[in-house]
PDB file of C-alpha atoms in Angstrom:
ATOM      1  CA  MET A 811     170.830 -86.030 111.268  1.00 48.00           C
ATOM      2  CA  MET A 812     174.624 -86.486 111.548  1.00 46.00           C
ATOM      3  CA  THR A 813     177.957 -84.323 110.325  1.00 49.00           C
ATOM      4  CA  GLY A 814     180.452 -87.094 110.290  1.00 44.00           C
ATOM      5  CA  SER A 815     181.410 -88.067 114.108  1.00 41.00           C
ATOM      6  CA  GLY A 816     180.431 -91.638 115.221  1.00 39.00           C
ATOM      7  CA  THR A 817     179.792 -94.871 113.803  1.00 40.00           C
ATOM      8  CA  GLY A 818     178.097 -95.992 110.473  1.00 42.00           C
ATOM      9  CA  ARG A 819     176.856 -98.926 108.541  1.00 43.00           C
ATOM     10  CA  CYS A 820     178.720-101.119 106.154  1.00 46.00           C
ATOM     11  CA  PRO A 821     178.285 -99.041 102.384  1.00 44.00           C
ATOM     12  CA  ASN A 822     176.794-102.409 100.839  1.00 42.00           C
ATOM     13  CA  PHE A 823     174.158-103.016 103.622  1.00 42.00           C
ATOM     14  CA  LEU A 824     171.481-102.961 101.561  1.00 41.00           C
ATOM     15  CA  GLU A 825     173.147-105.724  99.398  1.00 38.00           C
ATOM     16  CA  TYR A 826     174.080-108.557 101.473  1.00 34.00           C
ATOM     17  CA  CYS A 827     174.816-107.114 105.183  1.00 45.00           C
ATOM     18  CA  GLU A 828     173.783-107.964 108.377  1.00 43.00           C
ATOM     19  CA  PRO A 829     172.815-104.910 110.816  1.00 41.00           C
ATOM     20  CA  HIS A 830     175.983-105.546 112.579  1.00 38.00           C
ATOM     21  CA  CYS A 831     178.098-104.302 110.054  1.00 42.00           C
ATOM     22  CA  ILE A 832     179.855-101.325 111.336  1.00 37.00           C
ATOM     23  CA  ILE A 833     183.202 -99.033 110.987  1.00 35.00           C
ATOM     24  CA  VAL A 834     186.222-100.166 112.749  1.00 31.00           C
ATOM     25  CA  THR A 835     188.162 -96.968 112.118  1.00 32.00           C
ATOM     26  CA  ARG A 836     187.373 -94.132 109.547  1.00 34.00           C
ATOM     27  CA  THR A 837     191.089 -93.114 108.284  1.00 33.00           C
ATOM     28  CA  ASN A 838     189.904 -94.057 104.695  1.00 38.00           C
ATOM     29  CA  ASN A 839     186.625 -95.753 102.856  1.00 39.00           C
ATOM     30  CA  SER A 840     188.398 -99.309 102.928  1.00 37.00           C
ATOM     31  CA  ASP A 841     188.021 -99.168 106.674  1.00 38.00           C
ATOM     32  CA  TRP A 842     184.638-101.268 107.022  1.00 37.00           C
ATOM     33  CA  MET A 843     184.248-104.396 109.140  1.00 38.00           C
ATOM     34  CA  CYS A 844     181.597-106.188 107.157  1.00 41.00           C
ATOM     35  CA  CYS A 845     179.911-109.415 107.981  1.00 42.00           C
ATOM     36  CA  GLN A 846     180.991-110.962 104.503  1.00 39.00           C
ATOM     37  CA  MET A 847     184.824-110.175 105.801  1.00 36.00           C
ATOM     38  CA  THR A 848     184.022-112.600 109.022  1.00 39.00           C
ATOM     39  CA  ALA A 849     182.842-115.291 107.709  1.00 42.00           C
ATOM     40  CA  GLU A 850     184.520-118.685 109.119  1.00 45.00           C
ATOM     41  CA  PRO A 851     186.565-119.950 106.345  1.00 47.00           C
ATOM     42  CA  GLY A 852     186.347-123.625 105.547  1.00 53.00           C
ATOM     43  CA  ARG A 853     182.707-123.700 105.366  1.00 54.00           C
ATOM     44  CA  ALA A 854     180.673-126.243 103.026  1.00 59.00           C
ATOM     45  CA  ASP A 855     179.390-124.873  99.620  1.00 60.00           C
ATOM     46  CA  GLY A 856     175.863-125.876 101.024  1.00 59.00           C
ATOM     47  CA  GLU A 857     175.934-123.840 104.045  1.00 62.00           C
ATOM     48  CA  LYS A 858     177.195-120.843 102.046  1.00 65.00           C
ATOM     49  CA  ARG A 859     174.029-121.377  99.821  1.00 69.00           C
ATOM     50  CA  VAL A 860     172.176-121.210 102.928  1.00 65.00           C
ATOM     51  CA  ASP A 861     173.493-118.192 103.734  1.00 76.00           C
ATOM     52  CA  ARG A 862     173.289-116.523 100.426  1.00 83.00           C
ATOM     53  CA  ARG A 863     169.478-117.381  99.989  1.00 84.00           C
ATOM     54  CA  ARG A 864     169.027-116.239 103.719  1.00 85.00           C
ATOM     55  CA  ALA A 865     171.008-112.922 103.056  1.00 88.00           C
ATOM     56  CA  ARG A 866     168.460-112.019  99.618  1.00 89.00           C
ATOM     57  CA  THR A 867     165.718-112.758 101.741  1.00 91.00           C
ATOM     58  CA  ARG A 868     166.684-110.300 104.343  1.00 91.00           C
ATOM     59  CA  LYS A 869     167.821-108.050 101.593  1.00 91.00           C
ATOM     60  CA  ALA A 870     164.172-108.436 100.090  1.00 92.00           C
ATOM     61  CA  LEU A 871     162.446-107.959 103.561  1.00 93.00           C
ATOM     62  CA  ILE A 872     164.565-104.642 104.246  1.00 93.00           C
ATOM     63  CA  GLY A 873     163.724-103.399 101.062  1.00 92.00           C
ATOM     64  CA  ALA A 874     159.957-104.369 101.012  1.00 93.00           C
ATOM     65  CA  GLY A 875     160.083-102.360 104.460  1.00 93.00           C
ATOM     66  CA  GLN A 876     161.635 -99.476 103.320  1.00 92.00           C
ATOM     67  CA  GLN A 877     158.957 -98.975  99.956  1.00 92.00           C
ATOM     68  CA  LEU A 878     156.271 -99.482 102.838  1.00 93.00           C
ATOM     69  CA  PHE A 879     157.200 -97.791 105.316  1.00 92.00           C
ATOM     70  CA  ALA A 880     158.129 -94.390 103.130  1.00 88.00           C
ATOM     71  CA  ALA A 881     154.523 -94.190 102.502  1.00 89.00           C
ATOM     72  CA  LYS A 882     152.478 -95.676 105.905  1.00 89.00           C
ATOM     73  CA  SER A 883     153.392 -95.703 109.500  1.00 86.00           C
ATOM     74  CA  VAL A 884     154.472 -98.887 111.348  1.00 88.00           C
ATOM     75  CA  ASP A 885     150.525 -98.882 112.371  1.00 89.00           C
ATOM     76  CA  GLY A 886     149.507 -98.447 108.724  1.00 92.00           C
ATOM     77  CA  VAL A 887     151.654-101.633 107.166  1.00 93.00           C
ATOM     78  CA  THR A 888     150.995-105.637 108.338  1.00 94.00           C
ATOM     79  CA  ILE A 889     153.620-107.985 108.009  1.00 95.00           C
ATOM     80  CA  ASP A 890     151.461-109.589 105.402  1.00 95.00           C
ATOM     81  CA  ASP A 891     151.760-106.315 103.489  1.00 96.00           C
ATOM     82  CA  ILE A 892     155.889-106.566 103.769  1.00 95.00           C
ATOM     83  CA  VAL A 893     155.889-110.123 102.905  1.00 95.00           C
ATOM     84  CA  ASP A 894     153.625-109.742  99.756  1.00 95.00           C
ATOM     85  CA  ALA A 895     155.942-107.005  98.904  1.00 94.00           C
ATOM     86  CA  ALA A 896     159.258-108.856  99.373  1.00 93.00           C
ATOM     87  CA  ASP A 897     157.976-111.962  97.846  1.00 93.00           C
ATOM     88  CA  VAL A 898     158.714-114.670 100.290  1.00 92.00           C
ATOM     89  CA  ALA A 899     157.031-116.745 102.567  1.00 91.00           C
ATOM     90  CA  LYS A 900     155.504-115.523 105.752  1.00 92.00           C
ATOM     91  CA  GLY A 901     157.359-117.869 108.072  1.00 90.00           C
ATOM     92  CA  SER A 902     160.610-116.517 106.651  1.00 90.00           C
ATOM     93  CA  PHE A 903     160.218-113.123 108.009  1.00 93.00           C
ATOM     94  CA  TYR A 904     160.235-114.608 111.614  1.00 93.00           C
ATOM     95  CA  ASN A 905     163.884-116.057 110.780  1.00 91.00           C
ATOM     96  CA  HIS A 906     164.831-112.276 110.562  1.00 92.00           C
ATOM     97  CA  PHE A 907     162.739-110.262 112.883  1.00 92.00           C
ATOM     98  CA  GLU A 908     160.608-110.720 115.595  1.00 91.00           C
ATOM     99  CA  GLY A 909     157.786-108.596 114.168  1.00 91.00           C
ATOM    100  CA  LYS A 910     157.416-105.539 111.879  1.00 93.00           C
ATOM    101  CA  GLU A 911     159.038-103.192 114.982  1.00 92.00           C
ATOM    102  CA  GLY A 912     162.104-105.089 114.310  1.00 92.00           C
ATOM    103  CA  LEU A 913     162.302-104.430 110.933  1.00 93.00           C
ATOM    104  CA  ALA A 914     161.540-100.776 111.301  1.00 91.00           C
ATOM    105  CA  GLU A 915     164.381-100.244 113.577  1.00 89.00           C
ATOM    106  CA  THR A 916     166.753-102.128 111.489  1.00 91.00           C
ATOM    107  CA  ILE A 917     165.830 -99.539 108.882  1.00 90.00           C
ATOM    108  CA  VAL A 918     165.902 -96.783 110.948  1.00 87.00           C
ATOM    109  CA  ALA A 919     169.758 -97.928 111.869  1.00 86.00           C
ATOM    110  CA  LEU A 920     170.823 -98.697 108.461  1.00 87.00           C
ATOM    111  CA  VAL A 921     169.760 -95.718 106.650  1.00 86.00           C
ATOM    112  CA  GLN A 922     171.128 -93.483 109.812  1.00 84.00           C
ATOM    113  CA  GLY A 923     174.214 -95.100 109.181  1.00 84.00           C
ATOM    114  CA  ASP A 924     174.174 -94.910 105.504  1.00 87.00           C
ATOM    115  CA  CYS A 925     173.291 -90.893 105.829  1.00 87.00           C
ATOM    116  CA  GLU A 926     176.472 -90.573 108.285  1.00 87.00           C
ATOM    117  CA  ARG A 927     178.737 -92.435 105.879  1.00 90.00           C
ATOM    118  CA  GLU A 928     177.695 -89.938 103.036  1.00 92.00           C
ATOM    119  CA  VAL A 929     178.220 -86.968 105.545  1.00 92.00           C
ATOM    120  CA  TYR A 930     181.319 -88.500 106.803  1.00 92.00           C
ATOM    121  CA  ALA A 931     182.827 -88.541 103.284  1.00 93.00           C
ATOM    122  CA  ALA A 932     181.971 -85.212 102.537  1.00 95.00           C
ATOM    123  CA  ASN A 933     183.520 -83.705 105.932  1.00 95.00           C
ATOM    124  CA  ALA A 934     186.457 -85.676 105.566  1.00 93.00           C
ATOM    125  CA  ASP A 935     189.370 -83.619 107.228  1.00 91.00           C
ATOM    126  CA  VAL A 936     187.348 -80.683 107.324  1.00 96.00           C
ATOM    127  CA  THR A 937     187.403 -78.412 110.614  1.00 95.00           C
ATOM    128  CA  ASP A 938     185.491 -75.280 109.879  1.00 97.00           C
ATOM    129  CA  ALA A 939     182.297 -75.499 111.528  1.00 97.00           C
ATOM    130  CA  SER A 940     180.412 -73.354 108.536  1.00 97.00           C
ATOM    131  CA  ILE A 941     181.849 -75.767 105.943  1.00 98.00           C
ATOM    132  CA  ARG A 942     180.836 -78.952 108.035  1.00 97.00           C
ATOM    133  CA  VAL A 943     177.488 -77.837 108.400  1.00 97.00           C
ATOM    134  CA  ALA A 944     176.622 -76.597 104.804  1.00 97.00           C
ATOM    135  CA  ARG A 945     177.921 -79.612 103.049  1.00 97.00           C
ATOM    136  CA  ALA A 946     176.089 -81.974 105.690  1.00 96.00           C
ATOM    137  CA  VAL A 947     172.708 -80.261 104.850  1.00 96.00           C
ATOM    138  CA  VAL A 948     173.578 -80.527 100.874  1.00 96.00           C
ATOM    139  CA  THR A 949     174.677 -84.241 101.348  1.00 95.00           C
ATOM    140  CA  VAL A 950     171.336 -85.177 103.192  1.00 93.00           C
ATOM    141  CA  ILE A 951     169.315 -83.507 100.718  1.00 94.00           C
ATOM    142  CA  ARG A 952     171.101 -84.975  98.115  1.00 93.00           C
ATOM    143  CA  TYR A 953     170.693 -88.623  99.522  1.00 92.00           C
ATOM    144  CA  ALA A 954     167.196 -87.806  99.918  1.00 90.00           C
ATOM    145  CA  ILE A 955     166.561 -87.272  96.329  1.00 90.00           C
ATOM    146  CA  GLU A 956     168.728 -90.167  95.349  1.00 90.00           C
ATOM    147  CA  HIS A 957     166.984 -92.760  97.957  1.00 90.00           C
ATOM    148  CA  PRO A 958     163.781 -91.477  98.376  1.00 88.00           C
ATOM    149  CA  ASP A 959     162.404 -94.722  99.979  1.00 88.00           C
ATOM    150  CA  ARG A 960     165.177 -94.932 102.541  1.00 88.00           C
ATOM    151  CA  TYR A 961     164.938 -91.478 103.564  1.00 87.00           C
ATOM    152  CA  HIS A 962     161.254 -91.209 103.596  1.00 86.00           C
ATOM    153  CA  ALA A 963     160.990 -94.224 105.748  1.00 88.00           C
ATOM    154  CA  MET A 964     163.577 -93.128 108.055  1.00 86.00           C
ATOM    155  CA  VAL A 965     161.548 -90.125 108.449  1.00 82.00           C
ATOM    156  CA  ASN A 966     158.445 -91.681 109.031  1.00 84.00           C
ATOM    157  CA  LEU A 967     159.623 -93.959 111.553  1.00 85.00           C
ATOM    158  CA  THR A 968     161.538 -91.514 114.038  1.00 79.00           C
ATOM    159  CA  ARG A 969     159.022 -88.459 113.161  1.00 68.00           C
ATOM    160  CA  ARG A 970     157.497 -88.848 116.544  1.00 51.00           C
ATOM    161  CA  ARG A 971     161.002 -89.585 118.437  1.00 53.00           C
ATOM    162  CA  VAL A 972     163.154 -87.112 117.482  1.00 63.00           C
ATOM    163  CA  ASN A 973     165.596 -86.221 120.380  1.00 75.00           C
ATOM    164  CA  ILE A 974     168.529 -83.732 119.556  1.00 79.00           C
ATOM    165  CA  HIS A 975     170.429 -85.370 122.183  1.00 81.00           C
ATOM    166  CA  ASP A 976     170.382 -88.604 120.587  1.00 77.00           C
ATOM    167  CA  PRO A 977     173.736 -90.260 119.890  1.00 74.00           C
ATOM    168  CA  ILE A 978     172.865 -90.460 116.209  1.00 72.00           C
ATOM    169  CA  ASN A 979     172.923 -86.403 116.605  1.00 82.00           C
ATOM    170  CA  ASP A 980     176.011 -85.975 117.962  1.00 85.00           C
ATOM    171  CA  GLY A 981     177.808 -84.830 114.641  1.00 88.00           C
ATOM    172  CA  VAL A 982     175.538 -81.821 114.316  1.00 91.00           C
ATOM    173  CA  ARG A 983     175.374 -81.150 117.695  1.00 93.00           C
ATOM    174  CA  HIS A 984     179.022 -81.216 118.365  1.00 94.00           C
ATOM    175  CA  ASP A 985     179.598 -78.904 115.026  1.00 96.00           C
ATOM    176  CA  ILE A 986     177.081 -76.218 116.115  1.00 96.00           C
ATOM    177  CA  GLU A 987     178.843 -76.287 119.822  1.00 96.00           C
ATOM    178  CA  SER A 988     181.978 -75.799 117.963  1.00 96.00           C
ATOM    179  CA  GLY A 989     180.620 -72.884 115.537  1.00 97.00           C
ATOM    180  CA  ILE A 990     179.512 -71.054 118.661  1.00 97.00           C
ATOM    181  CA  HIS A 991     182.517 -71.447 120.949  1.00 97.00           C
ATOM    182  CA  SER A 992     184.477 -70.331 117.903  1.00 96.00           C
ATOM    183  CA  GLY A 993     182.496 -67.394 117.133  1.00 97.00           C
ATOM    184  CA  GLN A 994     181.276 -68.052 113.948  1.00 96.00           C
ATOM    185  CA  PHE A 995     177.474 -68.815 115.283  1.00 98.00           C
ATOM    186  CA  THR A 996     175.926 -66.189 117.212  1.00 96.00           C
ATOM    187  CA  LYS A 997     172.906 -65.637 118.727  1.00 93.00           C
ATOM    188  CA  ILE A 998     171.218 -68.883 118.723  1.00 95.00           C
ATOM    189  CA  SER A 999     171.563 -71.978 121.128  1.00 95.00           C
ATOM    190  CA  VAL A1000     172.902 -75.212 120.254  1.00 95.00           C
ATOM    191  CA  GLU A1001     169.250 -76.776 120.481  1.00 93.00           C
ATOM    192  CA  ALA A1002     167.967 -74.123 117.894  1.00 95.00           C
ATOM    193  CA  GLY A1003     170.593 -74.782 115.687  1.00 95.00           C
ATOM    194  CA  VAL A1004     169.898 -78.360 115.693  1.00 93.00           C
ATOM    195  CA  LEU A1005     166.234 -77.979 115.201  1.00 92.00           C
ATOM    196  CA  ALA A1006     166.997 -75.282 112.416  1.00 93.00           C
ATOM    197  CA  VAL A1007     168.993 -78.070 110.456  1.00 93.00           C
ATOM    198  CA  PHE A1008     166.289 -80.790 110.931  1.00 90.00           C
ATOM    199  CA  GLY A1009     163.622 -78.214 109.881  1.00 91.00           C
ATOM    200  CA  LEU A1010     165.538 -76.904 106.869  1.00 94.00           C
ATOM    201  CA  ILE A1011     166.217 -80.293 105.584  1.00 92.00           C
ATOM    202  CA  ALA A1012     162.866 -81.557 106.064  1.00 89.00           C
ATOM    203  CA  THR A1013     161.043 -78.604 104.450  1.00 91.00           C
ATOM    204  CA  ALA A1014     163.727 -78.715 101.489  1.00 93.00           C
ATOM    205  CA  VAL A1015     163.016 -82.688 100.988  1.00 90.00           C
ATOM    206  CA  ASP A1016     159.253 -82.529 100.950  1.00 88.00           C
ATOM    207  CA  HIS A1017     159.312 -79.300  98.294  1.00 90.00           C
ATOM    208  CA  LEU A1018     161.445 -81.753  96.167  1.00 89.00           C
ATOM    209  CA  SER A1019     159.329 -84.563  96.226  1.00 86.00           C
ATOM    210  CA  ALA A1020     157.044 -82.858  93.896  1.00 83.00           C
ATOM    211  CA  PRO A1021     158.631 -83.016  90.198  1.00 81.00           C
ATOM    212  CA  GLN A1022     161.139 -80.487  90.030  1.00 82.00           C
ATOM    213  CA  GLY A1023     163.665 -79.462  87.036  1.00 76.00           C
ATOM    214  CA  ASP A1024     167.063 -81.231  86.641  1.00 71.00           C
ATOM    215  CA  ASP A1025     168.922 -78.291  88.535  1.00 89.00           C
ATOM    216  CA  ALA A1026     166.269 -77.689  91.762  1.00 92.00           C
ATOM    217  CA  ALA A1027     168.027 -80.176  94.134  1.00 93.00           C
ATOM    218  CA  ARG A1028     171.140 -78.302  93.517  1.00 94.00           C
ATOM    219  CA  GLU A1029     169.552 -75.048  93.701  1.00 95.00           C
ATOM    220  CA  ILE A1030     167.665 -75.590  96.666  1.00 96.00           C
ATOM    221  CA  GLY A1031     170.032 -77.229  98.674  1.00 96.00           C
ATOM    222  CA  ARG A1032     172.185 -74.134  98.052  1.00 97.00           C
ATOM    223  CA  GLN A1033     169.537 -71.844  99.133  1.00 97.00           C
ATOM    224  CA  ILE A1034     168.864 -74.077 102.311  1.00 97.00           C
ATOM    225  CA  ALA A1035     172.749 -74.284 103.185  1.00 98.00           C
ATOM    226  CA  PHE A1036     172.632 -70.199 102.851  1.00 98.00           C
ATOM    227  CA  VAL A1037     169.613 -70.168 104.926  1.00 97.00           C
ATOM    228  CA  MET A1038     170.820 -72.172 107.663  1.00 97.00           C
ATOM    229  CA  LEU A1039     173.848 -70.448 108.184  1.00 98.00           C
ATOM    230  CA  ARG A1040     172.316 -67.177 108.312  1.00 97.00           C
ATOM    231  CA  ALA A1041     170.382 -68.474 110.845  1.00 96.00           C
ATOM    232  CA  LEU A1042     173.054 -69.589 112.963  1.00 97.00           C
ATOM    233  CA  GLY A1043     174.639 -65.899 112.612  1.00 97.00           C
ATOM    234  CA  VAL A1044     177.140 -66.539 109.557  1.00 97.00           C
ATOM    235  CA  PRO A1045     177.483 -63.143 107.789  1.00 97.00           C
ATOM    236  CA  ASP A1046     175.360 -62.838 104.301  1.00 97.00           C
ATOM    237  CA  ASP A1047     178.587 -62.756 102.230  1.00 98.00           C
ATOM    238  CA  LEU A1048     180.258 -65.488 103.575  1.00 98.00           C
ATOM    239  CA  ALA A1049     177.067 -67.769 103.991  1.00 98.00           C
ATOM    240  CA  ALA A1050     176.604 -66.982 100.488  1.00 98.00           C
ATOM    241  CA  ASN A1051     180.066 -68.124  99.387  1.00 98.00           C
ATOM    242  CA  THR A1052     179.816 -71.240 102.189  1.00 98.00           C
ATOM    243  CA  ALA A1053     176.851 -72.696 100.594  1.00 98.00           C
ATOM    244  CA  GLU A1054     177.945 -72.114  96.947  1.00 98.00           C
ATOM    245  CA  ASP A1055     181.254 -74.179  97.803  1.00 98.00           C
ATOM    246  CA  ALA A1056     178.979 -76.759  99.502  1.00 98.00           C
ATOM    247  CA  VAL A1057     177.002 -77.333  96.582  1.00 97.00           C
ATOM    248  CA  THR A1058     179.803 -77.341  94.269  1.00 97.00           C
ATOM    249  CA  TYR A1059     181.481 -79.726  96.374  1.00 97.00           C
ATOM    250  CA  VAL A1060     178.267 -82.289  96.856  1.00 96.00           C
ATOM    251  CA  PHE A1061     176.814 -82.391  93.518  1.00 94.00           C
ATOM    252  CA  GLY A1062     180.252 -81.689  91.581  1.00 89.00           C
TER     253      GLY A1062
END
């Protein structure tokens, strides 16, 4: 979970991009270094067709992995399951990944980067810790609802190795530290604050996985953001207003 600092992935990574696509700068949404932007000039059409075919195969494998890992653990999925779901030859799998663990690691990195990009966009130019945390919580909830396979695959693949000191969590940890230092957040440690963010988001997403009304995600997002801010020590009225503003910003 992140609230907008660090690096991310190309916004089109599930369409055609390799996992080394990274953000070069973050001054605006155009500052992405995509593998498609760094292709060697003057390559023969035949080579380009091979590249496109390879990219389609990789995309199919990643998509199949997301669907399968969203429902099962790595141990519960076989390479045969993956290639069958992707509709590619088994030998093609090993042109991209050494094993299913490699595919799993790629999916985790890509989805975490994708989530981070969404949160970064929501928190661009925002310095207030309460607003940043509220928007981050609501944004991740919205992302999980819009991309359930991606999100649940990431959660399943990282469930046993959540580490609040992992670099991917630098954003949320920094924002909670900032809120504590500024006096916005009180009577809670950084560690407890980060764990509260993880727990509340996971609970909200699990709840919203069942059929809900059209406005359920918006309302649950508002309530979870409010509870999160109250847990961090933000006064009741301010927490309510900040949560409402976050939902309005993220959901429109």
